[in-house]
Amino acid sequence: MRIIAKRTLVDFWEVHATAQKPLDEWFRFVRHAEWEDSQDIKRDFASASFLANNRVVFNIGGNKFRLVTKIDYEYKIVFTRFIGTHAEYDKIDAVEI
């Protein structure tokens, strides 16, 4: 999968150092994934949550952080829509972001 954009993840872990390792591990894994549908994601990330508009929420770092993505299965692209703490996530509309 192609991930747009790693810079967003790097910017986040520069502020939240404890997020670096789990975000980097997520990035490295997803970069090599070949997801055809949500079942493929669920197989790899059992705790992932699926929302409308092809949004997928990943729990990062033992659920300390939330990563909201939009997946384009046809073109194999994962768009980073939001990365934040659990408290920051509670303040957004993950379907619309």
Tab-separated table of C-alpha atoms in Angstrom:
chain	number	residue	atom	x	y	z
A	1	MET	CA	0.000	0.000	0.000
A	2	ARG	CA	1.114	3.535	-0.658
A	3	ILE	CA	0.812	5.769	2.405
A	4	ILE	CA	0.068	9.467	2.048
A	5	ALA	CA	1.782	11.122	3.939
A	6	LYS	CA	4.546	9.849	6.175
A	7	ARG	CA	5.492	13.442	7.007
A	8	THR	CA	2.296	13.758	9.047
A	9	LEU	CA	3.370	10.778	11.148
A	10	VAL	CA	6.915	12.117	11.572
A	11	ASP	CA	5.621	15.539	12.623
A	12	PHE	CA	3.443	13.863	15.236
A	13	TRP	CA	6.167	11.656	16.721
A	14	GLU	CA	8.531	14.623	16.912
A	15	VAL	CA	6.082	16.076	19.450
A	16	HIS	CA	5.036	12.738	20.998
A	17	ALA	CA	8.267	10.717	21.210
A	18	THR	CA	6.544	7.605	22.567
A	19	ALA	CA	4.571	7.378	19.313
A	20	GLN	CA	7.656	7.034	17.109
A	21	LYS	CA	8.282	3.309	17.448
A	22	PRO	CA	4.655	2.127	17.096
A	23	LEU	CA	3.929	4.536	14.226
A	24	ASP	CA	7.087	3.532	12.401
A	25	GLU	CA	6.212	-0.151	12.873
A	26	TRP	CA	2.685	0.510	11.558
A	27	PHE	CA	4.106	2.385	8.553
A	28	ARG	CA	6.608	-0.369	7.690
A	29	PHE	CA	3.959	-3.074	7.950
A	30	VAL	CA	1.279	-1.253	5.935
A	31	ARG	CA	3.754	-0.233	3.240
A	32	HIS	CA	4.145	-3.929	2.378
A	33	ALA	CA	0.475	-4.893	2.813
A	34	GLU	CA	-1.783	-5.664	-0.152
A	35	TRP	CA	-5.235	-5.007	1.229
A	36	GLU	CA	-8.164	-5.779	-1.048
A	37	ASP	CA	-10.881	-5.031	1.499
A	38	SER	CA	-11.621	-4.443	5.167
A	39	GLN	CA	-11.313	-8.152	5.959
A	40	ASP	CA	-7.623	-7.997	5.032
A	41	ILE	CA	-7.108	-5.110	7.441
A	42	LYS	CA	-9.031	-6.883	10.210
A	43	ARG	CA	-6.804	-9.939	9.728
A	44	ASP	CA	-3.688	-7.785	10.226
A	45	PHE	CA	-5.084	-5.338	12.822
A	46	ALA	CA	-7.831	-6.972	14.867
A	47	SER	CA	-8.477	-3.795	16.872
A	48	ALA	CA	-9.013	-1.593	13.784
A	49	SER	CA	-12.384	0.165	13.632
A	50	PHE	CA	-14.227	0.704	10.370
A	51	LEU	CA	-16.289	3.817	9.742
A	52	ALA	CA	-18.248	5.240	6.808
A	53	ASN	CA	-16.435	6.787	3.834
A	54	ASN	CA	-13.737	4.072	3.883
A	55	ARG	CA	-12.308	5.425	7.123
A	56	VAL	CA	-10.290	3.058	9.282
A	57	VAL	CA	-9.171	3.906	12.817
A	58	PHE	CA	-6.008	2.220	14.079
A	59	ASN	CA	-5.052	2.044	17.747
A	60	ILE	CA	-1.384	2.963	18.027
A	61	GLY	CA	0.919	2.401	20.991
A	62	GLY	CA	-1.457	0.349	23.104
A	63	ASN	CA	-4.367	2.677	22.290
A	64	LYS	CA	-2.508	5.779	23.517
A	65	PHE	CA	-2.866	7.257	20.033
A	66	ARG	CA	-5.444	7.030	17.266
A	67	LEU	CA	-4.669	7.081	13.562
A	68	VAL	CA	-7.556	7.792	11.197
A	69	THR	CA	-7.021	6.819	7.584
A	70	LYS	CA	-9.022	6.758	4.400
A	71	ILE	CA	-8.400	3.684	2.278
A	72	ASP	CA	-8.632	3.527	-1.502
A	73	TYR	CA	-8.560	-0.214	-2.080
A	74	GLU	CA	-8.624	0.051	-5.871
A	75	TYR	CA	-5.502	2.212	-6.091
A	76	LYS	CA	-3.839	0.729	-2.970
A	77	ILE	CA	-3.534	4.069	-1.168
A	78	VAL	CA	-3.817	4.798	2.555
A	79	PHE	CA	-4.452	8.480	3.221
A	80	THR	CA	-3.519	9.746	6.679
A	81	ARG	CA	-6.465	11.876	7.816
A	82	PHE	CA	-5.646	12.344	11.522
A	83	ILE	CA	-3.149	11.266	14.160
A	84	GLY	CA	-3.603	12.284	17.756
A	85	THR	CA	-3.955	11.281	21.349
A	86	HIS	CA	-7.045	9.438	22.467
A	87	ALA	CA	-8.383	12.674	24.009
A	88	GLU	CA	-7.786	14.614	20.759
A	89	TYR	CA	-9.528	11.871	18.786
A	90	ASP	CA	-12.610	12.212	20.993
A	91	LYS	CA	-12.976	15.828	19.801
A	92	ILE	CA	-13.114	15.111	16.054
A	93	ASP	CA	-15.620	13.600	13.648
A	94	ALA	CA	-13.541	10.749	12.227
A	95	VAL	CA	-16.005	10.140	9.383
A	96	GLU	CA	-15.702	13.700	8.095
A	97	ILE	CA	-12.060	14.504	8.750
